[in-house]
Short mmCIF file of C-alpha atoms and ligand atoms in Angstrom, two decimals:
data_model
loop_
_atom_site.label_atom_id
_atom_site.label_comp_id
_atom_site.label_asym_id
_atom_site.label_seq_id
_atom_site.Cartn_x
_atom_site.Cartn_y
_atom_site.Cartn_z
CA UNK D 1 13.37 1.55 -3.19
CA UNK D 2 10.79 4.29 -3.60
CA UNK D 3 7.77 4.54 -5.84
CA UNK D 4 6.17 7.61 -4.30
CA UNK D 5 3.35 8.97 -6.49
CA UNK D 6 2.97 12.75 -6.91
CA UNK D 7 -0.04 12.63 -4.55
CA UNK D 8 -2.44 10.10 -3.07
CA UNK D 9 -5.44 10.76 -5.30
CA UNK D 10 -6.03 11.54 -8.97
CA UNK D 11 -9.23 13.54 -9.46
CA UNK D 12 -10.52 15.63 -12.35
CA UNK D 13 -7.20 15.16 -14.13
CA UNK D 14 -5.22 16.53 -11.17
CA UNK D 15 -3.12 15.13 -8.39
CA UNK D 16 -4.89 15.74 -5.09
CA UNK D 17 -3.55 15.48 -1.55
CA UNK D 18 -5.41 15.97 1.72
CA UNK D 19 -3.09 15.29 4.66
CA UNK D 20 -6.14 15.24 6.95
CA UNK D 21 -6.80 11.69 5.68
CA UNK D 22 -5.34 8.79 7.68
CA UNK D 23 -1.79 7.96 6.54
CA UNK D 24 -0.89 4.51 5.25
CA UNK D 25 2.09 2.90 3.52
CA UNK D 26 2.64 0.77 0.48
CA UNK D 27 5.07 -1.93 1.59
CA UNK D 28 7.28 -4.09 -0.62
CA UNK D 29 6.39 -7.54 0.74
CA UNK D 30 9.74 -9.07 -0.20
CA UNK D 31 11.64 -6.91 2.27
CA UNK D 32 9.14 -4.92 4.34
CA UNK D 33 10.48 -1.64 2.92
CA UNK D 34 8.06 1.26 2.62
CA UNK D 35 7.89 2.22 -1.06
CA UNK D 36 5.26 4.96 -0.77
CA UNK D 37 3.32 6.90 1.87
CA UNK D 38 -0.22 7.95 1.14
CA UNK D 39 -3.33 9.38 2.77
CA UNK D 40 -6.82 7.93 2.73
CA UNK D 41 -9.52 10.04 1.14
CA UNK D 42 -11.44 12.38 3.43
CA UNK D 43 -15.15 13.03 2.81
CA UNK D 44 -14.12 16.21 0.94
CA UNK D 45 -11.87 14.21 -1.41
CA UNK D 46 -14.59 11.61 -2.04
CA UNK D 47 -17.09 14.37 -2.79
CA UNK D 48 -14.66 16.03 -5.18
CA UNK D 49 -14.10 12.78 -7.08
CA UNK D 50 -17.80 12.03 -7.45
CA UNK D 51 -18.56 15.62 -8.48
CA UNK D 52 -15.78 15.52 -11.11
CA UNK D 53 -17.10 12.22 -12.47
CA UNK D 54 -20.74 13.38 -12.60
CA UNK D 55 -19.73 16.61 -14.32
CA UNK D 56 -17.57 14.93 -16.99
CA UNK D 57 -19.83 11.98 -17.75
CA UNK D 58 -22.65 13.69 -19.68
CA UNK D 59 -20.36 15.15 -22.33
CA UNK D 60 -18.44 11.91 -22.64
CA UNK D 61 -21.58 9.85 -23.21
CA UNK D 62 -22.61 12.27 -25.96
CA UNK D 63 -19.36 11.79 -27.90
CA UNK D 64 -19.30 9.52 -30.95
CA UNK D 65 -18.35 6.06 -29.65
CA UNK D 66 -15.51 5.77 -32.15
CA UNK D 67 -13.87 8.80 -30.51
CA UNK D 68 -14.15 7.22 -27.08
CA UNK D 69 -12.64 4.05 -28.46
CA UNK D 70 -9.74 5.91 -30.07
CA UNK D 71 -8.67 7.33 -26.70
CA UNK D 72 -8.80 3.94 -25.00
CA UNK D 73 -6.83 2.42 -27.86
CA UNK D 74 -4.12 5.07 -27.37
CA UNK D 75 -4.05 4.26 -23.66
CA UNK D 76 -3.55 0.57 -24.49
CA UNK D 77 -0.53 1.48 -26.65
CA UNK D 78 0.98 3.60 -23.86
CA UNK D 79 0.49 0.80 -21.34
CA UNK D 80 2.31 -1.61 -23.63
CA UNK D 81 5.13 0.85 -24.32
CA UNK D 82 5.63 1.30 -20.55
CA UNK D 83 5.07 -2.32 -19.64
CA UNK D 84 8.42 -2.75 -17.92
CA UNK D 85 8.11 0.32 -15.65
CA UNK D 86 4.51 -0.57 -14.82
CA UNK D 87 5.52 -4.15 -14.08
CA UNK D 88 8.25 -3.03 -11.67
CA UNK D 89 5.70 -0.78 -9.95
CA UNK D 90 3.25 -3.68 -9.66
CA UNK D 91 6.00 -5.94 -8.32
CA UNK D 92 6.95 -3.39 -5.66
CA UNK D 93 3.32 -2.97 -4.62
CA UNK D 94 2.27 -6.64 -4.64
CA UNK D 95 5.51 -8.65 -4.33
CA UNK D 96 4.57 -10.72 -7.39
CA UNK D 97 7.65 -11.70 -9.40
CA UNK D 98 8.60 -9.59 -12.37
CA UNK D 99 8.49 -12.78 -14.45
CA UNK D 100 4.70 -12.67 -13.91
CA UNK D 101 3.98 -8.94 -13.85
CA UNK D 102 5.78 -8.48 -17.19
CA UNK D 103 3.22 -10.72 -18.91
CA UNK D 104 0.08 -10.71 -16.77
CA UNK D 105 -0.71 -7.30 -15.33
CA UNK D 106 -0.32 -4.16 -17.47
CA UNK D 107 -0.38 -6.49 -20.48
CA UNK D 108 -3.85 -7.81 -19.68
CA UNK D 109 -4.96 -4.29 -18.76
CA UNK D 110 -3.86 -3.15 -22.23
CA UNK D 111 -5.81 -6.03 -23.79
CA UNK D 112 -8.95 -4.86 -22.00
CA UNK D 113 -8.49 -1.27 -23.15
CA UNK D 114 -7.90 -2.41 -26.72
CA UNK D 115 -10.86 -4.81 -26.73
CA UNK D 116 -13.36 -2.30 -25.36
CA UNK D 117 -11.90 0.43 -27.59
CA UNK D 118 -12.98 -1.65 -30.56
CA UNK D 119 -16.26 -2.67 -28.97
CA UNK D 120 -17.38 0.92 -28.25
CA UNK D 121 -18.44 1.77 -31.79
CA UNK D 122 -20.25 -1.51 -32.44
CA UNK D 123 -22.95 -0.96 -29.82
CA UNK D 124 -26.43 -0.60 -31.29
CA UNK D 125 -30.04 -0.89 -30.23
CA UNK D 126 -32.90 -2.84 -31.78
CA UNK D 127 -35.84 -1.90 -33.95
CA UNK D 128 -39.01 -3.73 -33.02
CA UNK D 129 -41.83 -3.85 -35.62
CA UNK D 130 -45.30 -3.53 -34.06
CA UNK D 131 -47.57 -3.50 -37.10
CA UNK D 132 -48.62 0.10 -37.68
CA UNK D 133 -46.31 1.36 -34.94
CA UNK D 134 -42.81 0.43 -33.99
CA UNK D 135 -40.39 0.61 -31.06
CA UNK D 136 -36.68 0.91 -30.79
CA UNK D 137 -34.13 0.59 -28.02
CA UNK D 138 -31.19 2.77 -27.13
CA UNK D 139 -28.17 1.51 -25.21
CA UNK D 140 -27.32 4.22 -22.70
CA UNK D 141 -24.46 4.69 -20.30
CA UNK D 142 -25.31 4.19 -16.63
CA UNK D 143 -23.58 7.33 -15.35
CA UNK D 144 -21.01 7.34 -12.56
CA UNK D 145 -19.62 3.89 -11.79
CA UNK D 146 -17.57 2.98 -8.73
CA UNK D 147 -14.83 0.37 -9.01
CA UNK D 148 -13.33 -1.21 -5.88
CA UNK D 149 -10.31 -3.45 -6.26
CA UNK D 150 -8.54 -6.30 -4.47
CA UNK D 151 -4.75 -6.38 -4.05
CA UNK D 152 -3.78 -9.35 -6.18
CA UNK D 153 -4.11 -7.88 -9.69
CA UNK D 154 -4.40 -4.14 -9.07
CA UNK D 155 -3.72 -2.85 -12.61
CA UNK D 156 -5.69 -5.62 -14.30
CA UNK D 157 -8.69 -5.07 -12.02
CA UNK D 158 -8.62 -1.29 -12.62
CA UNK D 159 -8.52 -1.85 -16.40
CA UNK D 160 -11.15 -4.62 -16.45
CA UNK D 161 -13.53 -2.17 -14.78
CA UNK D 162 -12.48 1.16 -16.33
CA UNK D 163 -12.19 -0.02 -19.95
CA UNK D 164 -15.83 -1.15 -20.44
CA UNK D 165 -17.16 1.64 -18.21
CA UNK D 166 -15.43 4.33 -20.26
CA UNK D 167 -15.98 2.67 -23.65
CA UNK D 168 -19.74 2.72 -23.14
CA UNK D 169 -19.88 6.36 -21.95
CA UNK D 170 -19.64 6.14 -18.17
CA UNK D 171 -17.30 7.86 -15.72
CA UNK D 172 -15.48 5.94 -12.99
CA UNK D 173 -14.26 6.57 -9.48
CA UNK D 174 -11.86 3.76 -8.58
CA UNK D 175 -10.65 2.78 -5.14
CA UNK D 176 -7.72 0.35 -5.13
CA UNK D 177 -7.00 -1.87 -2.15
CA UNK D 178 -5.06 0.13 0.38
CA UNK D 179 -2.35 -2.53 0.17
CA UNK D 180 -1.72 -1.83 -3.52
CA UNK D 181 -2.52 1.81 -4.20
CA UNK D 182 0.04 2.67 -6.89
CA UNK D 183 -0.77 1.26 -10.32
CA UNK D 184 -4.30 2.70 -10.53
CA UNK D 185 -2.71 6.15 -10.16
CA UNK D 186 -0.36 5.35 -13.04
CA UNK D 187 -3.39 4.28 -15.10
CA UNK D 188 -5.07 7.63 -14.36
CA UNK D 189 -2.06 9.51 -15.73
CA UNK D 190 -1.86 7.28 -18.81
CA UNK D 191 -5.54 7.70 -19.64
CA UNK D 192 -5.11 11.46 -19.36
CA UNK D 193 -2.07 11.36 -21.64
CA UNK D 194 -4.10 9.32 -24.14
CA UNK D 195 -6.62 12.17 -24.28
CA UNK D 196 -9.28 11.10 -21.79
CA UNK D 197 -11.09 14.25 -20.65
CA UNK D 198 -10.57 15.22 -17.01
CA UNK D 199 -12.92 13.71 -14.46
CA UNK D 200 -13.75 10.49 -16.27
CA UNK D 201 -11.31 8.26 -14.41
CA UNK D 202 -10.63 9.25 -10.82
CA UNK D 203 -8.64 7.37 -8.20
CA UNK D 204 -9.27 7.78 -4.49
CA UNK D 205 -7.37 5.90 -1.84
CA UNK D 206 -8.50 4.43 1.43
CA UNK D 207 -9.81 1.44 3.31
CA UNK D 208 -13.24 -0.13 3.46
CA UNK D 209 -14.89 3.01 4.84
CA UNK D 210 -13.92 4.96 1.70
CA UNK D 211 -15.35 2.17 -0.46
CA UNK D 212 -18.52 2.18 1.61
CA UNK D 213 -18.91 5.96 1.30
CA UNK D 214 -18.59 5.70 -2.48
CA UNK D 215 -21.15 2.92 -2.75
CA UNK D 216 -23.82 4.76 -0.75
CA UNK D 217 -23.55 8.08 -2.58
CA UNK D 218 -26.72 8.86 -4.56
CA UNK D 219 -24.67 10.13 -7.53
CA UNK D 220 -23.41 6.59 -8.14
CA UNK D 221 -25.34 4.37 -10.59
CA UNK D 222 -23.25 1.20 -10.46
CA UNK D 223 -20.73 -0.57 -8.28
CA UNK D 224 -18.22 -3.18 -9.39
CA UNK D 225 -16.29 -4.90 -6.61
CA UNK D 226 -13.48 -7.41 -6.79
CA UNK D 227 -12.94 -8.75 -3.31
CA UNK D 228 -13.85 -11.34 -0.74
CA UNK D 229 -17.31 -12.82 -0.14
CA UNK D 230 -17.81 -11.04 3.24
CA UNK D 231 -17.03 -7.66 1.64
CA UNK D 232 -19.22 -8.59 -1.32
CA UNK D 233 -22.18 -9.22 0.96
CA UNK D 234 -21.82 -5.75 2.49
CA UNK D 235 -21.28 -3.91 -0.78
CA UNK D 236 -24.07 -5.77 -2.60
CA UNK D 237 -26.50 -5.03 0.26
CA UNK D 238 -25.54 -1.39 0.22
CA UNK D 239 -25.94 -1.19 -3.57
CA UNK D 240 -29.36 -2.84 -3.22
CA UNK D 241 -30.40 -0.22 -0.68
CA UNK D 242 -29.79 2.45 -3.33
CA UNK D 243 -31.25 0.26 -6.15
CA UNK D 244 -27.92 0.46 -7.96
CA UNK D 245 -26.51 -1.94 -10.52
CA UNK D 246 -23.79 -4.21 -9.13
CA UNK D 247 -21.10 -6.58 -10.34
CA UNK D 248 -19.50 -8.75 -7.65
CA UNK D 249 -16.30 -10.63 -8.48
CA UNK D 250 -15.70 -12.54 -5.28
CA UNK D 251 -13.73 -15.44 -3.87
CA UNK D 252 -13.75 -19.15 -4.59
CA UNK D 253 -12.65 -22.66 -3.66
CA UNK D 254 -12.67 -24.01 -7.16
CA UNK D 255 -12.38 -27.69 -8.11
CA UNK D 256 -9.86 -28.97 -10.62
CA UNK D 257 -10.79 -32.53 -11.64
CA UNK D 258 -8.12 -34.80 -13.11
CA UNK D 259 -9.51 -38.00 -14.65
CA UNK D 260 -7.45 -41.17 -15.03
CA UNK D 261 -7.02 -40.66 -18.80
CA UNK D 262 -5.67 -37.10 -18.49
CA UNK D 263 -2.28 -36.18 -19.89
CA UNK D 264 -0.55 -36.30 -16.54
CA UNK D 265 2.27 -33.86 -17.27
CA UNK D 266 -0.19 -31.25 -18.49
CA UNK D 267 -2.43 -31.93 -15.50
CA UNK D 268 0.47 -31.46 -13.09
CA UNK D 269 1.49 -28.21 -14.82
CA UNK D 270 -2.08 -26.91 -14.66
CA UNK D 271 -2.48 -27.85 -10.99
CA UNK D 272 0.71 -25.95 -10.20
CA UNK D 273 -0.40 -22.88 -12.16
CA UNK D 274 -3.77 -23.16 -10.42
CA UNK D 275 -2.17 -23.01 -6.98
CA UNK D 276 1.24 -21.37 -7.12
CA UNK D 277 0.98 -18.58 -9.70
CA UNK D 278 0.97 -15.22 -7.88
CA UNK D 279 1.87 -17.24 -4.78
CA UNK D 280 -1.63 -18.67 -4.88
CA UNK D 281 -3.34 -15.29 -4.57
CA UNK D 282 -5.81 -15.74 -7.42
CA UNK D 283 -9.57 -15.83 -6.93
CA UNK D 284 -10.20 -18.52 -9.54
CA UNK D 285 -7.48 -20.89 -8.31
CA UNK D 286 -8.25 -24.60 -8.48
CA UNK D 287 -7.44 -25.22 -4.84
CA UNK D 288 -9.36 -28.48 -4.54
CA UNK D 289 -7.53 -30.81 -6.89
CA UNK D 290 -9.59 -33.99 -7.29
CA UNK D 291 -7.33 -36.74 -8.68
CA UNK D 292 -8.66 -40.12 -9.81
CA UNK D 293 -7.37 -42.77 -7.44
CA UNK D 294 -5.79 -44.75 -10.31
CA UNK D 295 -3.32 -41.95 -11.10
CA UNK D 296 -2.97 -40.37 -7.68
CA UNK D 297 0.48 -41.76 -6.81
CA UNK D 298 1.96 -40.93 -10.21
CA UNK D 299 0.43 -37.46 -10.03
CA UNK D 300 1.84 -36.75 -6.56
CA UNK D 301 5.28 -38.00 -7.50
CA UNK D 302 5.53 -35.73 -10.53
CA UNK D 303 4.00 -32.83 -8.60
CA UNK D 304 6.38 -33.07 -5.65
CA UNK D 305 9.39 -33.19 -7.93
CA UNK D 306 8.29 -30.13 -9.96
CA UNK D 307 7.06 -28.13 -6.94
CA UNK D 308 10.40 -28.68 -5.23
CA UNK D 309 12.17 -26.95 -8.12
CA UNK D 310 10.11 -23.72 -8.02
CA UNK D 311 12.51 -20.79 -7.65
CA UNK D 312 11.50 -18.56 -4.75
CA UNK D 313 13.25 -15.31 -4.07
CA UNK D 314 13.80 -11.70 -5.08
CA UNK D 315 10.73 -10.77 -7.15
CA UNK D 316 12.75 -8.21 -9.14
CA UNK D 317 15.03 -10.97 -10.45
CA UNK D 318 13.45 -12.24 -13.64
CA UNK D 319 14.60 -15.77 -12.83
CA UNK D 320 12.38 -15.86 -9.73
CA UNK D 321 9.20 -17.88 -10.20
CA UNK D 322 7.45 -17.25 -6.91
CA UNK D 323 7.48 -14.18 -4.69
CA UNK D 324 6.15 -13.44 -1.23
CA UNK D 325 2.54 -13.08 -0.16
CA UNK D 326 1.19 -9.56 -0.23
CA UNK D 327 1.51 -8.80 3.47
CA UNK D 328 2.56 -10.10 6.83
CA UNK D 329 -1.11 -10.55 7.75
CA UNK D 330 -1.81 -12.64 4.67
CA UNK D 331 1.30 -14.77 5.32
CA UNK D 332 0.21 -15.47 8.88
CA UNK D 333 -3.29 -16.39 7.70
CA UNK D 334 -1.83 -18.86 5.19
CA UNK D 335 0.57 -20.37 7.77
CA UNK D 336 -2.41 -20.83 10.12
CA UNK D 337 -4.25 -22.77 7.40
CA UNK D 338 -1.17 -24.94 6.85
CA UNK D 339 -1.05 -25.67 10.60
CA UNK D 340 -4.75 -26.56 10.51
CA UNK D 341 -4.19 -28.91 7.56
CA UNK D 342 -1.50 -30.74 9.52
CA UNK D 343 -3.61 -30.84 12.67
CA UNK D 344 -6.60 -32.25 10.77
CA UNK D 345 -4.48 -35.11 9.46
CA UNK D 346 -3.86 -34.16 5.83
CA UNK D 347 -0.58 -35.59 4.53
CA UNK D 348 2.03 -32.93 3.80
CA UNK D 349 3.67 -33.86 0.49
CA UNK D 350 5.92 -30.83 0.17
CA UNK D 351 6.41 -27.31 1.53
CA UNK D 352 4.50 -26.31 4.62
CA UNK D 353 6.71 -23.60 6.07
CA UNK D 354 7.76 -19.98 5.88
CA UNK D 355 10.98 -19.26 3.98
CA UNK D 356 13.51 -17.07 5.80
CA UNK D 357 12.81 -14.32 8.30
CA UNK D 358 12.71 -11.39 5.90
CA UNK D 359 9.64 -10.87 3.74
CA UNK D 360 6.40 -12.81 3.50
CA UNK D 361 7.58 -15.96 1.70
CA UNK D 362 5.78 -19.30 2.08
CA UNK D 363 6.90 -22.53 0.39
CA UNK D 364 4.70 -24.01 -2.32
CA UNK D 365 2.72 -26.48 -0.25
CA UNK D 366 0.84 -29.65 -1.23
CA UNK D 367 -1.43 -31.66 1.04
CA UNK D 368 -2.62 -35.12 -0.06
CA UNK D 369 -5.33 -37.37 1.43
CA UNK D 370 -7.43 -34.29 2.05
CA UNK D 371 -11.06 -34.94 3.05
CA UNK D 372 -13.97 -32.73 1.98
CA UNK D 373 -14.77 -31.75 5.57
CA UNK D 374 -11.29 -30.41 6.36
CA UNK D 375 -10.96 -26.64 6.73
CA UNK D 376 -8.27 -26.51 4.01
CA UNK D 377 -10.77 -28.08 1.58
CA UNK D 378 -13.60 -25.71 2.48
CA UNK D 379 -12.16 -22.23 3.00
CA UNK D 380 -10.40 -19.91 0.59
CA UNK D 381 -6.77 -19.75 1.71
CA UNK D 382 -5.41 -17.30 -0.90
CA UNK D 383 -1.88 -18.64 -0.67
CA UNK D 384 0.31 -21.37 -2.24
CA UNK D 385 -1.52 -24.30 -0.65
CA UNK D 386 -2.88 -27.12 -2.81
CA UNK D 387 -5.31 -29.68 -1.40
CA UNK D 388 -5.32 -33.01 -3.29
CA UNK D 389 -8.43 -35.17 -2.86
CA UNK D 390 -9.00 -38.67 -4.27
CA UNK D 391 -12.08 -39.79 -6.17
CA UNK D 392 -13.35 -42.95 -7.88
CA UNK D 393 -16.13 -42.01 -10.26
CA UNK D 394 -17.64 -39.19 -12.24
CA UNK D 395 -20.98 -38.73 -10.42
CA UNK D 396 -19.23 -38.78 -7.08
CA UNK D 397 -16.64 -36.16 -8.02
CA UNK D 398 -19.22 -33.81 -9.55
CA UNK D 399 -21.35 -33.94 -6.41
CA UNK D 400 -18.31 -33.26 -4.22
CA UNK D 401 -17.00 -30.50 -6.51
CA UNK D 402 -20.38 -28.73 -6.26
CA UNK D 403 -20.71 -29.13 -2.49
CA UNK D 404 -19.49 -25.63 -1.66
CA UNK D 405 -21.06 -22.20 -1.28
CA UNK D 406 -18.63 -20.92 -3.93
CA UNK D 407 -18.99 -21.17 -7.71
CA UNK D 408 -16.32 -19.09 -9.34
CA UNK D 409 -14.39 -21.51 -11.54
CA UNK D 410 -13.70 -25.17 -12.30
CA UNK D 411 -11.39 -27.25 -14.45
CA UNK D 412 -11.46 -30.71 -16.01
CA UNK D 413 -8.56 -32.69 -17.44
CA UNK D 414 -9.44 -35.70 -19.59
CA UNK D 415 -8.81 -36.95 -23.12
CA UNK D 416 -12.45 -38.09 -23.41
CA UNK D 417 -14.22 -35.17 -25.10
CA UNK D 418 -17.72 -36.39 -24.29
CA UNK D 419 -16.87 -36.65 -20.63
CA UNK D 420 -15.21 -33.22 -20.64
CA UNK D 421 -18.33 -31.46 -21.91
CA UNK D 422 -20.71 -33.59 -19.83
CA UNK D 423 -18.83 -32.81 -16.63
CA UNK D 424 -18.43 -29.10 -17.34
CA UNK D 425 -22.16 -28.94 -18.06
CA UNK D 426 -22.91 -30.21 -14.55
CA UNK D 427 -20.38 -28.11 -12.62
CA UNK D 428 -21.77 -25.14 -10.70
CA UNK D 429 -19.20 -22.57 -11.74
CA UNK D 430 -19.23 -19.36 -13.76
CA UNK D 431 -15.94 -19.99 -15.57
CA UNK D 432 -14.71 -23.45 -16.62
CA UNK D 433 -11.63 -24.76 -18.37
CA UNK D 434 -11.15 -28.06 -20.23
CA UNK D 435 -7.51 -29.20 -20.41
CA UNK D 436 -6.35 -25.73 -19.38
CA UNK D 437 -6.60 -23.61 -16.24
CA UNK D 438 -6.77 -19.95 -15.19
CA UNK D 439 -6.53 -18.49 -18.67
CA UNK D 440 -8.72 -15.38 -18.72
CA UNK D 441 -8.49 -13.66 -22.10
CA UNK D 442 -10.52 -10.44 -22.31
CA UNK D 443 -12.65 -11.94 -25.09
CA UNK D 444 -14.13 -14.48 -22.64
CA UNK D 445 -16.70 -13.43 -20.01
CA UNK D 446 -15.41 -14.00 -16.47
CA UNK D 447 -17.32 -14.27 -13.22
CA UNK D 448 -18.91 -16.54 -10.66
CA UNK D 449 -22.16 -18.12 -9.53
CA UNK D 450 -23.49 -18.84 -6.02
CA UNK D 451 -21.54 -16.88 -3.37
CA UNK D 452 -18.72 -16.15 -5.83
CA UNK D 453 -20.58 -13.30 -7.39
CA UNK D 454 -23.05 -11.74 -9.76
CA UNK D 455 -22.48 -10.24 -13.18
CA UNK D 456 -19.64 -10.82 -15.61
CA UNK D 457 -16.55 -8.91 -16.60
CA UNK D 458 -15.03 -8.94 -20.09
CA UNK D 459 -16.35 -10.24 -23.39
CA UNK D 460 -19.66 -9.13 -24.87
CA UNK D 461 -21.26 -9.81 -21.49
CA UNK D 462 -19.69 -6.63 -20.07
CA UNK D 463 -22.06 -4.55 -22.20
CA UNK D 464 -24.99 -5.72 -20.07
CA UNK D 465 -23.23 -4.52 -16.94
CA UNK D 466 -22.14 -1.04 -18.02
CA UNK D 467 -25.16 0.06 -20.06
CA UNK D 468 -28.93 0.11 -19.70
CA UNK D 469 -31.67 -0.11 -22.28
CA UNK D 470 -34.13 2.65 -23.00
CA UNK D 471 -37.22 1.52 -24.93
CA UNK D 472 -38.90 4.03 -27.20
CA UNK D 473 -42.41 3.40 -28.56
CA UNK D 474 -43.06 5.28 -31.77
CA UNK D 475 -46.72 5.92 -32.52
CA UNK D 476 -47.18 6.30 -36.27
CA UNK D 477 -50.96 6.72 -36.48
CA UNK D 478 -53.78 8.41 -34.61
CA UNK D 479 -54.20 7.84 -30.89
CA UNK D 480 -57.04 5.37 -30.34
CA UNK D 481 -58.67 6.79 -27.16
CA UNK D 482 -61.99 5.26 -25.98
CA UNK D 483 -63.12 8.49 -24.29
P1 NDP H 1 -11.43 -7.54 0.47
O1 NDP H 1 -12.82 -8.02 0.31
O2 NDP H 1 -10.86 -7.46 1.83
O3 NDP H 1 -11.30 -6.07 -0.15
C1 NDP H 1 -11.66 -5.76 -1.48
C2 NDP H 1 -11.81 -4.27 -1.61
O4 NDP H 1 -12.98 -3.82 -0.95
C3 NDP H 1 -10.66 -3.47 -1.00
O5 NDP H 1 -10.40 -2.35 -1.81
C4 NDP H 1 -11.24 -3.09 0.34
O6 NDP H 1 -10.60 -1.99 0.92
C5 NDP H 1 -12.67 -2.78 -0.04
N1 NDP H 1 -13.63 -2.84 1.05
C6 NDP H 1 -13.53 -3.49 2.24
N2 NDP H 1 -14.67 -3.31 2.97
C7 NDP H 1 -15.49 -2.54 2.23
C8 NDP H 1 -16.82 -2.02 2.42
N3 NDP H 1 -17.52 -2.27 3.53
N4 NDP H 1 -17.36 -1.27 1.44
C9 NDP H 1 -16.69 -1.03 0.30
N5 NDP H 1 -15.43 -1.49 0.06
C10 NDP H 1 -14.84 -2.24 1.00
O7 NDP H 1 -10.56 -8.44 -0.49
P2 NDP H 1 -8.97 -8.51 -0.61
O8 NDP H 1 -8.45 -7.18 -1.01
O9 NDP H 1 -8.44 -9.16 0.62
O10 NDP H 1 -8.80 -9.49 -1.87
C11 NDP H 1 -8.84 -10.86 -1.76
C12 NDP H 1 -10.23 -11.38 -2.12
O11 NDP H 1 -10.60 -10.92 -3.41
C13 NDP H 1 -10.26 -12.89 -2.20
O12 NDP H 1 -11.42 -13.39 -1.59
C14 NDP H 1 -10.32 -13.16 -3.69
O13 NDP H 1 -10.90 -14.37 -4.01
C15 NDP H 1 -11.10 -12.00 -4.19
N6 NDP H 1 -10.82 -11.78 -5.60
C16 NDP H 1 -11.81 -12.05 -6.52
C17 NDP H 1 -11.57 -11.92 -7.87
C18 NDP H 1 -12.64 -12.18 -8.88
O14 NDP H 1 -12.56 -11.64 -9.99
N7 NDP H 1 -13.66 -12.95 -8.61
C19 NDP H 1 -10.24 -11.53 -8.37
C20 NDP H 1 -9.30 -11.22 -7.32
C21 NDP H 1 -9.60 -11.37 -5.98
P3 NDP H 1 -9.24 -2.19 1.80
O15 NDP H 1 -8.78 -3.60 1.61
O16 NDP H 1 -8.32 -1.21 1.23
O17 NDP H 1 -9.64 -1.93 3.20
#
């Protein structure tokens, strides 16, 4: 299986290769096959991308917003028309099953392009009456924005960053994770085909050093990272050094609280989605499942029976429900956490082992009787490992849910509407769900609090993070000078 792109980088509307950059492979995690060979960006490639972006941005920002929107709308249509090919590409790069990539990746990218296409022409400033004088504000583009992506949702992440950036008049240089370099390149070609002028969306490949070089460049006005908390700390610090705007979409250890009156079948389904979708490699996953003691046994029984029926296997088979983890390294990290869970005395309800010798498959795993101080209840595992914790009352569970450095997401299942809103109001999380989990429509702002990040993606909130305000005071009378 090959998915070799025409070249490693896409800059100024052209494919660019510089074999002097360190070579790296895109590996299909289901089999270990190399699907593409690429080169990391050299300083010359990085410079070329930033120069192309800076050059193209001024003209783009000066275009009528409706024109910018029209191009993004066309790109959304192309993404949808090519959904199957793009989904296969994403499956080869990430190992996520086609059953998921067909509905969750290019599709949500297209939603973002369509949403911000429509948003572009609605942006206005304010007029501010000041008696004799007045002031008004202009919403301006920031300039060149850098996007840096994680490997779990490569196309979605590229679109969630590029769509608002471009809609509001910015240019973007995007660096995908070196583990999943392919779909951002496809997005570059599609945007060009949709009519995006050259230089506005550029893709450069590489590891952390390439990301770091982009962030420190003085031509860059804003950085948006999706990644882990340790990387976020470095990138945020480096953006602060240059007084640049920053959005940080980082990791989490989110609580999912199931009260005794919850619809148990729905709660079980949500807990499974919150831990096993994308083989558990989702930042907002509800990996600490707090279950009221009164329904714990019934919950675990239903969960074990449904988890045991999850179909693991060839991600390209549309009947497969769970694929491998993204890499051998990630699989080993997850297996280490499982070993730690066992060693710390958590009760293994199901799963707990690697599947087969080929590929990076791990069984959907559930631990019960997990205590708050166990490593599997404190650290982000980023794999199909659910920790079930018992609780007795509302105040107690809220305090325990909040006792973490993270604050990305949280979920509550209950039929009591007062309790649902009361609990959500007290949870320290940027994104919450009531009787649902992990749904992230583009209309809804998404992001974290505490160590899980700063800023928001999607929804109207994205405007604040890809534009700045210029205030203009308009003197309408004589200047009143005391000299
Ligand atoms: P990493 O933090 O390892 O990497 C994220 C990106 O940053 C990669 O492209 C990486 O390059 C790059 N990078 C690494 N070091 C630097 C640096 N010093 N300067 C600039 N860029 C750098 O995350 P993963 O790729 O392992 O993704 C998993 C993490 O992402 C999890 O913690 C998950 O929770 C989080 N995540 C958060 C989401 C959110 O929206 N909140 C959504 C999805 C994931 P490379 O890896 O190529 O070396």
